[in-house]
DNA sequence: CCCCAGGCACAGC
DNA sequence: GCTGTGCATGGG
Protein backbone atom coordinates (compact mmCIF):
# COMPACT_ATOMS: atom_id res chain seq x y z
CA UNK A 1 0.00 0.00 0.00
CA UNK A 2 1.88 3.03 -1.28
CA UNK A 3 0.29 5.44 1.12
CA UNK A 4 1.91 8.80 1.89
CA UNK A 5 1.97 8.78 5.69
CA UNK A 6 4.05 9.48 8.74
CA UNK A 7 2.67 6.80 10.99
CA UNK A 8 3.93 8.15 14.30
CA UNK A 9 2.69 11.66 13.70
CA UNK A 10 -0.66 10.21 12.68
CA UNK A 11 -1.11 7.73 15.51
CA UNK A 12 0.22 10.00 18.27
CA UNK A 13 -1.53 13.25 17.41
CA UNK A 14 -4.32 13.24 19.96
CA UNK A 15 -6.73 11.62 17.51
CA UNK A 16 -8.65 8.52 18.62
CA UNK A 17 -5.92 6.04 17.53
CA UNK A 18 -3.73 7.66 20.17
CA UNK A 19 -5.97 6.09 22.81
CA UNK A 20 -6.36 2.47 21.67
CA UNK A 21 -3.24 1.77 19.62
CA UNK A 22 0.16 1.05 21.13
CA UNK A 23 3.52 1.95 19.69
CA UNK A 24 5.54 -1.21 19.01
CA UNK A 25 9.04 0.21 18.52
CA UNK A 26 10.90 3.24 19.85
CA UNK A 27 10.91 5.05 16.52
CA UNK A 28 7.16 4.68 16.00
CA UNK A 29 7.49 2.75 12.75
CA UNK A 30 4.85 0.26 13.91
CA UNK A 31 1.69 0.32 15.99
CA UNK A 32 -0.64 -2.43 17.16
CA UNK A 33 -4.04 -2.83 18.71
CA UNK A 34 -6.32 -5.62 19.77
CA UNK A 35 -9.59 -5.69 17.86
CA UNK A 36 -11.83 -8.38 19.31
CA UNK A 37 -10.01 -11.67 18.84
CA UNK A 38 -7.49 -10.22 16.40
CA UNK A 39 -4.22 -8.42 16.93
CA UNK A 40 -3.75 -5.79 14.24
CA UNK A 41 -0.38 -4.34 13.34
CA UNK A 42 0.48 -1.42 11.06
CA UNK A 43 4.09 -0.89 10.05
CA UNK A 44 5.63 1.85 7.99
CA UNK A 45 8.23 0.96 5.38
CA UNK A 46 10.00 2.79 2.59
CA UNK A 47 7.13 2.62 0.13
CA UNK A 48 4.17 3.06 2.45
CA UNK A 49 2.60 0.81 5.04
CA UNK A 50 2.15 -2.89 5.64
CA UNK A 51 -0.71 -4.20 7.73
CA UNK A 52 -2.81 -7.23 8.51
CA UNK A 53 -5.73 -4.96 9.26
CA UNK A 54 -7.09 -4.86 5.73
CA UNK A 55 -9.88 -2.45 4.93
CA UNK A 56 -10.17 -1.37 8.56
CA UNK A 57 -6.75 0.28 8.37
CA UNK A 58 -7.29 1.73 4.89
CA UNK A 59 -10.40 3.41 6.22
CA UNK A 60 -8.70 4.49 9.46
CA UNK A 61 -5.94 6.24 7.54
CA UNK A 62 -8.36 7.81 5.07
CA UNK A 63 -6.51 6.43 2.08
CA UNK A 64 -8.62 8.59 -0.22
CA UNK A 65 -7.11 11.82 1.11
CA UNK A 66 -4.47 13.15 -1.28
CA UNK A 67 -2.08 14.87 1.12
CA UNK A 68 -0.26 16.77 -1.63
CA UNK A 69 -3.48 18.34 -2.81
CA UNK A 70 -4.49 19.05 0.77
CA UNK A 71 -1.18 20.75 1.50
CA UNK A 72 -1.53 22.86 -1.62
CA UNK A 73 -4.90 24.03 -0.34
CA UNK A 74 -4.08 24.71 3.33
CA UNK A 75 -0.51 26.01 2.98
CA UNK A 76 -1.75 29.58 3.10
CA UNK A 77 0.86 31.29 5.26
CA UNK A 78 4.20 30.88 7.01
CA UNK A 79 2.70 29.23 10.08
CA UNK A 80 1.05 26.53 7.99
CA UNK A 81 4.21 26.10 5.92
CA UNK A 82 6.16 25.45 9.11
CA UNK A 83 3.54 23.09 10.52
CA UNK A 84 3.33 21.06 7.32
CA UNK A 85 7.10 20.88 7.07
CA UNK A 86 7.40 19.64 10.63
CA UNK A 87 4.59 17.08 10.57
CA UNK A 88 4.63 16.10 6.90
CA UNK A 89 2.75 12.84 6.41
CA UNK A 90 0.37 13.28 9.35
CA UNK A 91 -3.09 12.18 8.21
CA UNK A 92 -6.50 12.70 9.69
CA UNK A 93 -8.11 9.42 10.76
CA UNK A 94 -11.62 8.01 10.42
CA UNK A 95 -12.81 6.29 13.55
CA UNK A 96 -16.00 4.72 14.85
CA UNK A 97 -18.68 7.27 15.68
CA UNK A 98 -19.48 5.87 19.11
CA UNK A 99 -15.88 5.31 20.21
CA UNK A 100 -15.07 8.84 19.11
CA UNK A 101 -17.97 10.27 21.09
CA UNK A 102 -16.93 8.32 24.17
CA UNK A 103 -13.30 9.37 23.79
CA UNK A 104 -14.01 13.08 23.60
CA UNK A 105 -16.63 12.98 26.34
CA UNK A 106 -13.71 11.80 28.46
CA UNK A 107 -11.42 14.51 27.11
CA UNK A 108 -12.83 17.68 28.59
CA UNK A 109 -10.47 19.45 30.96
CA UNK A 110 -8.22 16.37 30.91
CA UNK A 111 -4.95 15.35 29.29
CA UNK A 112 -4.08 12.82 26.61
CA UNK A 113 -2.44 10.31 28.94
CA UNK A 114 -5.44 10.27 31.24
CA UNK A 115 -7.92 10.12 28.35
CA UNK A 116 -6.00 7.13 27.06
CA UNK A 117 -6.31 5.40 30.42
CA UNK A 118 -10.02 6.19 30.61
CA UNK A 119 -10.80 4.95 27.10
CA UNK A 120 -8.87 1.74 27.65
CA UNK A 121 -10.76 1.12 30.89
CA UNK A 122 -13.98 1.63 28.95
CA UNK A 123 -12.94 -1.07 26.46
CA UNK A 124 -12.96 -4.86 26.33
CA UNK A 125 -10.66 -6.72 23.95
CA UNK A 126 -9.62 -3.42 22.46
CA UNK A 127 -13.16 -2.36 21.61
CA UNK A 128 -15.01 0.47 23.35
CA UNK A 129 -18.08 -0.77 25.23
CA UNK A 130 -21.37 -0.15 23.46
CA UNK A 131 -23.97 2.37 24.68
CA UNK A 132 -26.03 -0.33 26.40
CA UNK A 133 -23.01 -1.70 28.22
CA UNK A 134 -21.79 1.69 29.36
CA UNK A 135 -25.28 2.68 30.48
CA UNK A 136 -25.47 -0.50 32.54
CA UNK A 137 -21.98 -0.50 34.04
CA UNK A 138 -20.75 0.91 37.32
CA UNK A 139 -18.19 3.43 36.11
CA UNK A 140 -17.05 4.73 39.48
CA UNK A 141 -13.76 2.84 39.59
CA UNK A 142 -12.68 4.45 36.33
CA UNK A 143 -12.41 7.84 38.04
CA UNK A 144 -13.85 9.91 35.24
CA UNK A 145 -14.70 12.66 37.69
CA UNK A 146 -17.67 14.77 36.69
CA UNK A 147 -17.44 13.37 33.13
CA UNK A 148 -18.93 10.09 34.41
CA UNK A 149 -22.45 11.49 34.57
CA UNK A 150 -22.19 12.98 31.06
CA UNK A 151 -21.06 9.63 29.71
CA UNK A 152 -23.76 7.69 31.53
CA UNK A 153 -26.56 9.96 30.35
CA UNK A 154 -25.31 10.10 26.78
CA UNK A 155 -24.96 6.31 26.70
CA UNK A 156 -28.52 5.94 27.96
CA UNK A 157 -29.94 8.30 25.33
CA UNK A 158 -28.16 6.43 22.52
CA UNK A 159 -28.96 2.99 23.95
CA UNK A 160 -32.67 3.78 24.25
CA UNK A 161 -32.84 5.14 20.73
CA UNK A 162 -33.64 8.63 21.92
CA UNK A 163 -30.57 9.90 20.11
CA UNK A 164 -29.81 8.56 16.61
CA UNK A 165 -26.03 8.85 16.48
CA UNK A 166 -25.51 7.16 13.13
CA UNK A 167 -28.35 9.21 11.71
CA UNK A 168 -25.98 12.18 11.84
CA UNK A 169 -24.09 10.68 8.89
CA UNK A 170 -26.64 12.07 6.50
CA UNK A 171 -26.74 15.57 7.95
CA UNK A 172 -24.80 18.65 6.97
CA UNK A 173 -22.03 19.72 9.32
CA UNK A 174 -23.90 22.60 10.98
CA UNK A 175 -27.04 20.58 11.65
CA UNK A 176 -25.10 17.54 12.87
CA UNK A 177 -23.22 19.76 15.28
CA UNK A 178 -26.41 21.26 16.67
CA UNK A 179 -27.77 17.77 17.26
CA UNK A 180 -24.60 16.55 18.96
CA UNK A 181 -24.53 19.56 21.24
CA UNK A 182 -27.92 18.59 22.61
CA UNK A 183 -26.18 15.68 24.35
CA UNK A 184 -25.03 16.19 27.95
CA UNK A 185 -21.33 16.97 28.09
CA UNK A 186 -21.09 17.78 24.39
CA UNK A 187 -20.26 21.40 23.63
CA UNK A 188 -18.66 23.02 20.60
CA UNK A 189 -15.23 21.45 20.98
CA UNK A 190 -16.32 17.88 21.70
CA UNK A 191 -18.90 18.06 18.91
CA UNK A 192 -16.27 19.23 16.43
CA UNK A 193 -13.90 16.43 17.42
CA UNK A 194 -16.65 13.83 16.99
CA UNK A 195 -17.63 15.24 13.60
CA UNK A 196 -14.03 15.45 12.40
CA UNK A 197 -12.59 12.17 13.67
CA UNK A 198 -15.76 10.08 13.84
CA UNK A 199 -17.87 11.33 10.94
CA UNK A 200 -15.15 12.53 8.58
CA UNK A 201 -16.54 16.06 8.32
CA UNK A 202 -13.31 17.81 7.43
CA UNK A 203 -14.68 21.34 7.72
CA UNK A 204 -14.89 20.92 11.50
CA UNK A 205 -12.27 23.00 13.34
CA UNK A 206 -12.04 21.85 16.98
CA UNK A 207 -10.62 24.68 19.09
CA UNK A 208 -9.06 23.46 22.33
CA UNK A 209 -6.59 25.33 24.53
CA UNK A 210 -3.69 24.55 22.17
CA UNK A 211 -5.42 25.61 18.99
CA UNK A 212 -6.67 28.65 20.85
CA UNK A 213 -3.11 29.57 21.80
CA UNK A 214 -1.94 28.97 18.24
CA UNK A 215 -4.63 31.18 16.79
CA UNK A 216 -3.87 33.93 19.25
CA UNK A 217 -0.08 33.77 18.97
CA UNK A 218 0.20 33.37 15.21
CA UNK A 219 -2.97 34.92 13.82
CA UNK A 220 -3.83 37.50 16.46
CA UNK A 221 -7.30 36.09 17.06
CA UNK A 222 -9.02 36.09 20.42
CA UNK A 223 -12.64 35.05 20.55
CA UNK A 224 -14.10 31.72 19.62
CA UNK A 225 -16.24 33.27 16.93
CA UNK A 226 -13.29 35.16 15.43
CA UNK A 227 -11.36 31.92 15.25
CA UNK A 228 -14.21 29.88 13.78
CA UNK A 229 -14.97 32.49 11.12
CA UNK A 230 -11.32 32.86 10.20
CA UNK A 231 -10.77 29.10 9.90
CA UNK A 232 -13.87 28.62 7.76
CA UNK A 233 -12.89 31.51 5.51
CA UNK A 234 -9.24 30.54 5.13
CA UNK A 235 -9.32 26.73 5.05
CA UNK A 236 -12.97 25.96 4.30
CA UNK A 237 -13.71 22.29 3.65
CA UNK A 238 -10.22 21.35 4.87
CA UNK A 239 -10.20 23.35 8.11
CA UNK A 240 -9.91 20.11 10.10
CA UNK A 241 -6.59 19.31 8.49
CA UNK A 242 -5.27 22.80 9.21
CA UNK A 243 -6.43 22.41 12.81
CA UNK A 244 -4.56 19.11 13.24
CA UNK A 245 -1.30 20.66 12.05
CA UNK A 246 -1.73 23.77 14.20
CA UNK A 247 -2.52 21.64 17.24
CA UNK A 248 0.66 19.64 16.80
CA UNK A 249 2.79 22.69 16.06
CA UNK A 250 1.55 24.44 19.20
CA UNK A 251 2.25 21.42 21.40
CA UNK A 252 5.62 20.92 19.73
CA UNK A 253 6.59 24.50 20.45
CA UNK A 254 5.88 23.97 24.13
CA UNK A 255 7.90 20.74 24.18
CA UNK A 256 10.75 22.68 22.57
CA UNK A 257 10.59 25.18 25.40
CA UNK A 258 9.30 28.04 23.26
CA UNK A 259 6.60 30.17 24.74
CA UNK A 260 3.74 30.69 22.32
CA UNK A 261 1.52 32.53 24.74
C1' DC B 1 1.04 21.82 47.66
C1' DC B 2 0.96 23.80 43.37
C1' DC B 3 -0.73 24.19 38.41
C1' DC B 4 -2.60 22.28 34.35
C1' DA B 5 -5.38 19.44 31.36
C1' DG B 6 -7.83 18.34 23.29
C1' DG B 7 -14.38 22.01 28.19
C1' DC B 8 -18.99 22.11 29.71
C1' DA B 9 -23.18 23.85 32.10
C1' DC B 10 -25.01 27.44 34.18
C1' DA B 11 -25.63 32.04 36.12
C1' DG B 12 -25.45 36.78 35.50
C1' DC B 13 -25.07 40.50 32.36
C1' DG C 1 -25.27 37.20 22.59
C1' DC C 2 -20.76 37.35 25.81
C1' DT C 3 -18.11 36.51 30.19
C1' DG C 4 -17.01 34.42 34.58
C1' DT C 5 -17.06 30.40 37.65
C1' DG C 6 -17.30 25.70 39.62
C1' DC C 7 -16.34 21.38 38.50
C1' DA C 8 -13.58 15.85 40.00
C1' DT C 9 -9.42 13.94 39.37
C1' DG C 10 -4.86 12.43 37.65
C1' DG C 11 -0.34 13.92 35.69
C1' DG C 12 3.76 16.59 36.19
CSV table of C-alpha atoms in Angstrom, one decimal, chain A residues 11-140:
chain,number,residue,atom,x,y,z
A,11,UNK,CA,-1.1,7.7,15.5
A,12,UNK,CA,0.2,10.0,18.3
A,13,UNK,CA,-1.5,13.2,17.4
A,14,UNK,CA,-4.3,13.2,20.0
A,15,UNK,CA,-6.7,11.6,17.5
A,16,UNK,CA,-8.6,8.5,18.6
A,17,UNK,CA,-5.9,6.0,17.5
A,18,UNK,CA,-3.7,7.7,20.2
A,19,UNK,CA,-6.0,6.1,22.8
A,20,UNK,CA,-6.4,2.5,21.7
A,21,UNK,CA,-3.2,1.8,19.6
A,22,UNK,CA,0.2,1.0,21.1
A,23,UNK,CA,3.5,2.0,19.7
A,24,UNK,CA,5.5,-1.2,19.0
A,25,UNK,CA,9.0,0.2,18.5
A,26,UNK,CA,10.9,3.2,19.8
A,27,UNK,CA,10.9,5.1,16.5
A,28,UNK,CA,7.2,4.7,16.0
A,29,UNK,CA,7.5,2.8,12.8
A,30,UNK,CA,4.8,0.3,13.9
A,31,UNK,CA,1.7,0.3,16.0
A,32,UNK,CA,-0.6,-2.4,17.2
A,33,UNK,CA,-4.0,-2.8,18.7
A,34,UNK,CA,-6.3,-5.6,19.8
A,35,UNK,CA,-9.6,-5.7,17.9
A,36,UNK,CA,-11.8,-8.4,19.3
A,37,UNK,CA,-10.0,-11.7,18.8
A,38,UNK,CA,-7.5,-10.2,16.4
A,39,UNK,CA,-4.2,-8.4,16.9
A,40,UNK,CA,-3.7,-5.8,14.2
A,41,UNK,CA,-0.4,-4.3,13.3
A,42,UNK,CA,0.5,-1.4,11.1
A,43,UNK,CA,4.1,-0.9,10.0
A,44,UNK,CA,5.6,1.8,8.0
A,45,UNK,CA,8.2,1.0,5.4
A,46,UNK,CA,10.0,2.8,2.6
A,47,UNK,CA,7.1,2.6,0.1
A,48,UNK,CA,4.2,3.1,2.4
A,49,UNK,CA,2.6,0.8,5.0
A,50,UNK,CA,2.2,-2.9,5.6
A,51,UNK,CA,-0.7,-4.2,7.7
A,52,UNK,CA,-2.8,-7.2,8.5
A,53,UNK,CA,-5.7,-5.0,9.3
A,54,UNK,CA,-7.1,-4.9,5.7
A,55,UNK,CA,-9.9,-2.4,4.9
A,56,UNK,CA,-10.2,-1.4,8.6
A,57,UNK,CA,-6.8,0.3,8.4
A,58,UNK,CA,-7.3,1.7,4.9
A,59,UNK,CA,-10.4,3.4,6.2
A,60,UNK,CA,-8.7,4.5,9.5
A,61,UNK,CA,-5.9,6.2,7.5
A,62,UNK,CA,-8.4,7.8,5.1
A,63,UNK,CA,-6.5,6.4,2.1
A,64,UNK,CA,-8.6,8.6,-0.2
A,65,UNK,CA,-7.1,11.8,1.1
A,66,UNK,CA,-4.5,13.2,-1.3
A,67,UNK,CA,-2.1,14.9,1.1
A,68,UNK,CA,-0.3,16.8,-1.6
A,69,UNK,CA,-3.5,18.3,-2.8
A,70,UNK,CA,-4.5,19.0,0.8
A,71,UNK,CA,-1.2,20.7,1.5
A,72,UNK,CA,-1.5,22.9,-1.6
A,73,UNK,CA,-4.9,24.0,-0.3
A,74,UNK,CA,-4.1,24.7,3.3
A,75,UNK,CA,-0.5,26.0,3.0
A,76,UNK,CA,-1.8,29.6,3.1
A,77,UNK,CA,0.9,31.3,5.3
A,78,UNK,CA,4.2,30.9,7.0
A,79,UNK,CA,2.7,29.2,10.1
A,80,UNK,CA,1.1,26.5,8.0
A,81,UNK,CA,4.2,26.1,5.9
A,82,UNK,CA,6.2,25.4,9.1
A,83,UNK,CA,3.5,23.1,10.5
A,84,UNK,CA,3.3,21.1,7.3
A,85,UNK,CA,7.1,20.9,7.1
A,86,UNK,CA,7.4,19.6,10.6
A,87,UNK,CA,4.6,17.1,10.6
A,88,UNK,CA,4.6,16.1,6.9
A,89,UNK,CA,2.7,12.8,6.4
A,90,UNK,CA,0.4,13.3,9.4
A,91,UNK,CA,-3.1,12.2,8.2
A,92,UNK,CA,-6.5,12.7,9.7
A,93,UNK,CA,-8.1,9.4,10.8
A,94,UNK,CA,-11.6,8.0,10.4
A,95,UNK,CA,-12.8,6.3,13.6
A,96,UNK,CA,-16.0,4.7,14.8
A,97,UNK,CA,-18.7,7.3,15.7
A,98,UNK,CA,-19.5,5.9,19.1
A,99,UNK,CA,-15.9,5.3,20.2
A,100,UNK,CA,-15.1,8.8,19.1
A,101,UNK,CA,-18.0,10.3,21.1
A,102,UNK,CA,-16.9,8.3,24.2
A,103,UNK,CA,-13.3,9.4,23.8
A,104,UNK,CA,-14.0,13.1,23.6
A,105,UNK,CA,-16.6,13.0,26.3
A,106,UNK,CA,-13.7,11.8,28.5
A,107,UNK,CA,-11.4,14.5,27.1
A,108,UNK,CA,-12.8,17.7,28.6
A,109,UNK,CA,-10.5,19.4,31.0
A,110,UNK,CA,-8.2,16.4,30.9
A,111,UNK,CA,-5.0,15.3,29.3
A,112,UNK,CA,-4.1,12.8,26.6
A,113,UNK,CA,-2.4,10.3,28.9
A,114,UNK,CA,-5.4,10.3,31.2
A,115,UNK,CA,-7.9,10.1,28.3
A,116,UNK,CA,-6.0,7.1,27.1
A,117,UNK,CA,-6.3,5.4,30.4
A,118,UNK,CA,-10.0,6.2,30.6
A,119,UNK,CA,-10.8,4.9,27.1
A,120,UNK,CA,-8.9,1.7,27.7
A,121,UNK,CA,-10.8,1.1,30.9
A,122,UNK,CA,-14.0,1.6,28.9
A,123,UNK,CA,-12.9,-1.1,26.5
A,124,UNK,CA,-13.0,-4.9,26.3
A,125,UNK,CA,-10.7,-6.7,23.9
A,126,UNK,CA,-9.6,-3.4,22.5
A,127,UNK,CA,-13.2,-2.4,21.6
A,128,UNK,CA,-15.0,0.5,23.4
A,129,UNK,CA,-18.1,-0.8,25.2
A,130,UNK,CA,-21.4,-0.1,23.5
A,131,UNK,CA,-24.0,2.4,24.7
A,132,UNK,CA,-26.0,-0.3,26.4
A,133,UNK,CA,-23.0,-1.7,28.2
A,134,UNK,CA,-21.8,1.7,29.4
A,135,UNK,CA,-25.3,2.7,30.5
A,136,UNK,CA,-25.5,-0.5,32.5
A,137,UNK,CA,-22.0,-0.5,34.0
A,138,UNK,CA,-20.8,0.9,37.3
A,139,UNK,CA,-18.2,3.4,36.1
A,140,UNK,CA,-17.0,4.7,39.5
